[in-house]
Amino acid sequence: MKGYPDSQVILIQVIIMDNTDVKLLKYKGYYFEGSSADVDFLEHLDDFEIRDDDVFIITYPKSGTIWTQQILSSIYFEGHRNRAETVETIDRVPFLEYNMHKMDYLKRPSPRLFSSHIPYYLAPKDLKNKKAKIIYIYRNPKDVLTSYFHFSNYLVTLEASDNMEQFMERFLEGKVVGSLWFDHVRGWYEHRHDFNILFMMYEEMNKDLRSSVLKIKHFLEKELSEEDLDAVVNQATFQNMKYNPQANYDGILKHEIGTRTNDGHFLRKGTIGDWKHHLTVDQNERFDRIFHRKMKDFPLKFIWDTNEE
Ligand SMILES: Nc1ncnc2c1ncn2[C@@H]1O[C@H](COP(=O)(O)OS(=O)(=O)O)[C@@H](OP(=O)(O)O)[C@H]1O
């Protein structure tokens, strides 16, 4: 099979048989998006050369990735902050493992900003040696599930589900891009001492964007005037991002990846607790039981509802 090392052929064929087309690509125990993952690149990921001033946004899908891309783009680039330049966030903070625009990462000027959904154990070894900074964003998994359900039905490259019940089954089995949410969050948290990492919660960003930007700016050791800080916050509000073609991914989804309908958006709702409109009482109780079993001794707190502190 062209482009795939021999060792991967058997594994990839299993996934093709499972799905008829390659929506999911399982590699080293983790599900990548089949149509965009480059196995040659993944084979060498461990040795990917990290620079001290690289910055990575790492997330489980649907947890605030493109939001943080917009924040970092505005912190690092004046022309992004004041909208003098028209570079999209995907080109300022590209996805490491999904190199959509075929960038030569080695030629990118420093500081390089990257996004990624990789699990902790696939991180390049220099990252494990605390070279470079990582911002890990996590979100309550019922809202992740809800956001992911809509996104999977919207994008042609992801497997659509007939209903929430079916998607929830896949999500709880970890048969989605990003694999199992519980493993991703737990893995990064439990190995946090191996990395130079800041944990940020989507819901805290949602409740107090300014404080969250300050926290990020502090972690990145960046100076910003009050006026610039205001501009970063302003550029990162849901409403401003939704109508900003450099930040909203509408063009990329519609013209580069492909969508199943015309009326969806990457920036869908951007709220806390939308799961309440999509899970039945039974589904919610089942989710709670599994969450409590898997996360019972997990110290990070989660916010499930917009009124929660
Ligand atoms: N500015 C801002 N404020 C609040 N919420 C925001 C913002 N930007 C993105 N989002 C919401 O983040 C969800 C998408 O997550 P990701 O960017 O991680 O998706 S992906 O993994 O990169 O596909 C998706 O959540 P849902 O609206 O619940 O679907 C986006 O709307």
PDB file of C-alpha atoms in Angstrom, residues 191-291:
ATOM      1  CA  HIS A 191       2.284  12.361  33.054  1.00  0.00           C
ATOM      2  CA  ARG A 192       2.254  16.128  33.537  1.00  0.00           C
ATOM      3  CA  HIS A 193       5.578  16.106  35.388  1.00  0.00           C
ATOM      4  CA  ASP A 194       7.320  14.877  32.233  1.00  0.00           C
ATOM      5  CA  PHE A 195       6.205  17.986  30.359  1.00  0.00           C
ATOM      6  CA  ASN A 196       6.248  21.759  30.669  1.00  0.00           C
ATOM      7  CA  ILE A 197       2.471  21.964  30.639  1.00  0.00           C
ATOM      8  CA  LEU A 198      -0.333  24.322  31.614  1.00  0.00           C
ATOM      9  CA  PHE A 199      -3.817  22.844  32.095  1.00  0.00           C
ATOM     10  CA  MET A 200      -6.698  25.103  31.116  1.00  0.00           C
ATOM     11  CA  MET A 201     -10.388  24.344  31.420  1.00  0.00           C
ATOM     12  CA  TYR A 202     -12.720  25.260  28.543  1.00  0.00           C
ATOM     13  CA  GLU A 203     -15.445  26.264  30.990  1.00  0.00           C
ATOM     14  CA  GLU A 204     -13.139  28.639  32.876  1.00  0.00           C
ATOM     15  CA  MET A 205     -12.152  30.227  29.582  1.00  0.00           C
ATOM     16  CA  ASN A 206     -15.836  30.569  28.819  1.00  0.00           C
ATOM     17  CA  LYS A 207     -16.671  32.162  32.140  1.00  0.00           C
ATOM     18  CA  ASP A 208     -13.699  34.513  32.309  1.00  0.00           C
ATOM     19  CA  LEU A 209     -11.855  34.867  29.016  1.00  0.00           C
ATOM     20  CA  ARG A 210      -9.690  37.764  30.174  1.00  0.00           C
ATOM     21  CA  SER A 211      -8.270  35.894  33.194  1.00  0.00           C
ATOM     22  CA  SER A 212      -7.674  32.871  30.988  1.00  0.00           C
ATOM     23  CA  VAL A 213      -5.766  34.920  28.419  1.00  0.00           C
ATOM     24  CA  LEU A 214      -3.704  36.410  31.264  1.00  0.00           C
ATOM     25  CA  LYS A 215      -2.896  32.923  32.546  1.00  0.00           C
ATOM     26  CA  ILE A 216      -1.806  31.826  29.061  1.00  0.00           C
ATOM     27  CA  LYS A 217       0.234  34.993  28.512  1.00  0.00           C
ATOM     28  CA  HIS A 218       1.963  34.482  31.859  1.00  0.00           C
ATOM     29  CA  PHE A 219       2.790  30.844  31.078  1.00  0.00           C
ATOM     30  CA  LEU A 220       4.197  31.897  27.703  1.00  0.00           C
ATOM     31  CA  GLU A 221       6.209  34.697  29.362  1.00  0.00           C
ATOM     32  CA  LYS A 222       4.868  37.217  26.872  1.00  0.00           C
ATOM     33  CA  GLU A 223       4.501  40.938  27.471  1.00  0.00           C
ATOM     34  CA  LEU A 224       1.296  42.604  26.293  1.00  0.00           C
ATOM     35  CA  SER A 225       0.079  46.141  26.895  1.00  0.00           C
ATOM     36  CA  GLU A 226      -3.420  46.563  28.362  1.00  0.00           C
ATOM     37  CA  GLU A 227      -4.596  47.641  24.934  1.00  0.00           C
ATOM     38  CA  ASP A 228      -3.107  44.552  23.265  1.00  0.00           C
ATOM     39  CA  LEU A 229      -4.579  42.328  25.944  1.00  0.00           C
ATOM     40  CA  ASP A 230      -8.007  43.831  25.287  1.00  0.00           C
ATOM     41  CA  ALA A 231      -7.521  43.168  21.583  1.00  0.00           C
ATOM     42  CA  VAL A 232      -6.565  39.506  22.174  1.00  0.00           C
ATOM     43  CA  VAL A 233      -9.648  38.988  24.348  1.00  0.00           C
ATOM     44  CA  ASN A 234     -11.861  40.769  21.861  1.00  0.00           C
ATOM     45  CA  GLN A 235     -10.595  38.682  18.929  1.00  0.00           C
ATOM     46  CA  ALA A 236     -11.245  35.475  20.896  1.00  0.00           C
ATOM     47  CA  THR A 237     -14.903  35.987  21.821  1.00  0.00           C
ATOM     48  CA  PHE A 238     -17.271  33.465  20.288  1.00  0.00           C
ATOM     49  CA  GLN A 239     -19.173  36.129  18.346  1.00  0.00           C
ATOM     50  CA  ASN A 240     -16.034  37.690  16.878  1.00  0.00           C
ATOM     51  CA  MET A 241     -14.526  34.354  15.961  1.00  0.00           C
ATOM     52  CA  LYS A 242     -17.738  33.126  14.379  1.00  0.00           C
ATOM     53  CA  TYR A 243     -17.691  35.903  11.803  1.00  0.00           C
ATOM     54  CA  ASN A 244     -13.924  36.072  11.322  1.00  0.00           C
ATOM     55  CA  PRO A 245     -12.847  33.998   8.299  1.00  0.00           C
ATOM     56  CA  GLN A 246      -9.296  33.839   9.682  1.00  0.00           C
ATOM     57  CA  ALA A 247     -10.590  32.070  12.784  1.00  0.00           C
ATOM     58  CA  ASN A 248     -13.897  30.319  12.054  1.00  0.00           C
ATOM     59  CA  TYR A 249     -12.718  27.448   9.805  1.00  0.00           C
ATOM     60  CA  ASP A 250     -15.861  27.783   7.681  1.00  0.00           C
ATOM     61  CA  GLY A 251     -13.864  28.011   4.445  1.00  0.00           C
ATOM     62  CA  ILE A 252     -11.580  25.114   5.357  1.00  0.00           C
ATOM     63  CA  LEU A 253     -14.455  22.820   6.275  1.00  0.00           C
ATOM     64  CA  LYS A 254     -16.598  23.706   3.275  1.00  0.00           C
ATOM     65  CA  HIS A 255     -13.957  24.035   0.561  1.00  0.00           C
ATOM     66  CA  GLU A 256     -11.004  21.904   1.662  1.00  0.00           C
ATOM     67  CA  ILE A 257     -12.406  19.074   3.798  1.00  0.00           C
ATOM     68  CA  GLY A 258     -16.055  18.807   2.736  1.00  0.00           C
ATOM     69  CA  THR A 259     -19.320  18.961   4.658  1.00  0.00           C
ATOM     70  CA  ARG A 260     -22.526  16.923   4.455  1.00  0.00           C
ATOM     71  CA  THR A 261     -24.805  19.971   4.761  1.00  0.00           C
ATOM     72  CA  ASN A 262     -24.536  23.686   4.096  1.00  0.00           C
ATOM     73  CA  ASP A 263     -25.891  24.978   7.354  1.00  0.00           C
ATOM     74  CA  GLY A 264     -23.395  23.801   9.986  1.00  0.00           C
ATOM     75  CA  HIS A 265     -20.505  25.672  11.573  1.00  0.00           C
ATOM     76  CA  PHE A 266     -17.325  24.806  13.441  1.00  0.00           C
ATOM     77  CA  LEU A 267     -18.303  27.524  15.911  1.00  0.00           C
ATOM     78  CA  ARG A 268     -21.624  25.875  16.678  1.00  0.00           C
ATOM     79  CA  LYS A 269     -22.756  27.060  20.129  1.00  0.00           C
ATOM     80  CA  GLY A 270     -19.720  27.619  22.322  1.00  0.00           C
ATOM     81  CA  THR A 271     -21.638  27.155  25.559  1.00  0.00           C
ATOM     82  CA  ILE A 272     -21.472  25.150  28.775  1.00  0.00           C
ATOM     83  CA  GLY A 273     -24.156  22.507  29.334  1.00  0.00           C
ATOM     84  CA  ASP A 274     -25.541  22.054  25.812  1.00  0.00           C
ATOM     85  CA  TRP A 275     -25.483  18.299  26.577  1.00  0.00           C
ATOM     86  CA  LYS A 276     -28.707  18.847  28.537  1.00  0.00           C
ATOM     87  CA  HIS A 277     -30.507  19.438  25.253  1.00  0.00           C
ATOM     88  CA  HIS A 278     -29.177  16.265  23.668  1.00  0.00           C
ATOM     89  CA  LEU A 279     -28.859  13.462  26.258  1.00  0.00           C
ATOM     90  CA  THR A 280     -31.872  11.582  27.538  1.00  0.00           C
ATOM     91  CA  VAL A 281     -32.162  10.941  31.285  1.00  0.00           C
ATOM     92  CA  ASP A 282     -31.052   7.336  30.715  1.00  0.00           C
ATOM     93  CA  GLN A 283     -28.072   8.342  28.576  1.00  0.00           C
ATOM     94  CA  ASN A 284     -27.048  10.934  31.134  1.00  0.00           C
ATOM     95  CA  GLU A 285     -27.249   8.452  34.022  1.00  0.00           C
ATOM     96  CA  ARG A 286     -25.245   5.896  32.085  1.00  0.00           C
ATOM     97  CA  PHE A 287     -22.622   8.523  31.268  1.00  0.00           C
ATOM     98  CA  ASP A 288     -22.432   9.520  34.944  1.00  0.00           C
ATOM     99  CA  ARG A 289     -21.933   5.922  36.053  1.00  0.00           C
ATOM    100  CA  ILE A 290     -19.072   5.421  33.593  1.00  0.00           C
ATOM    101  CA  PHE A 291     -17.551   8.811  34.377  1.00  0.00           C
TER     102      PHE A 291
END
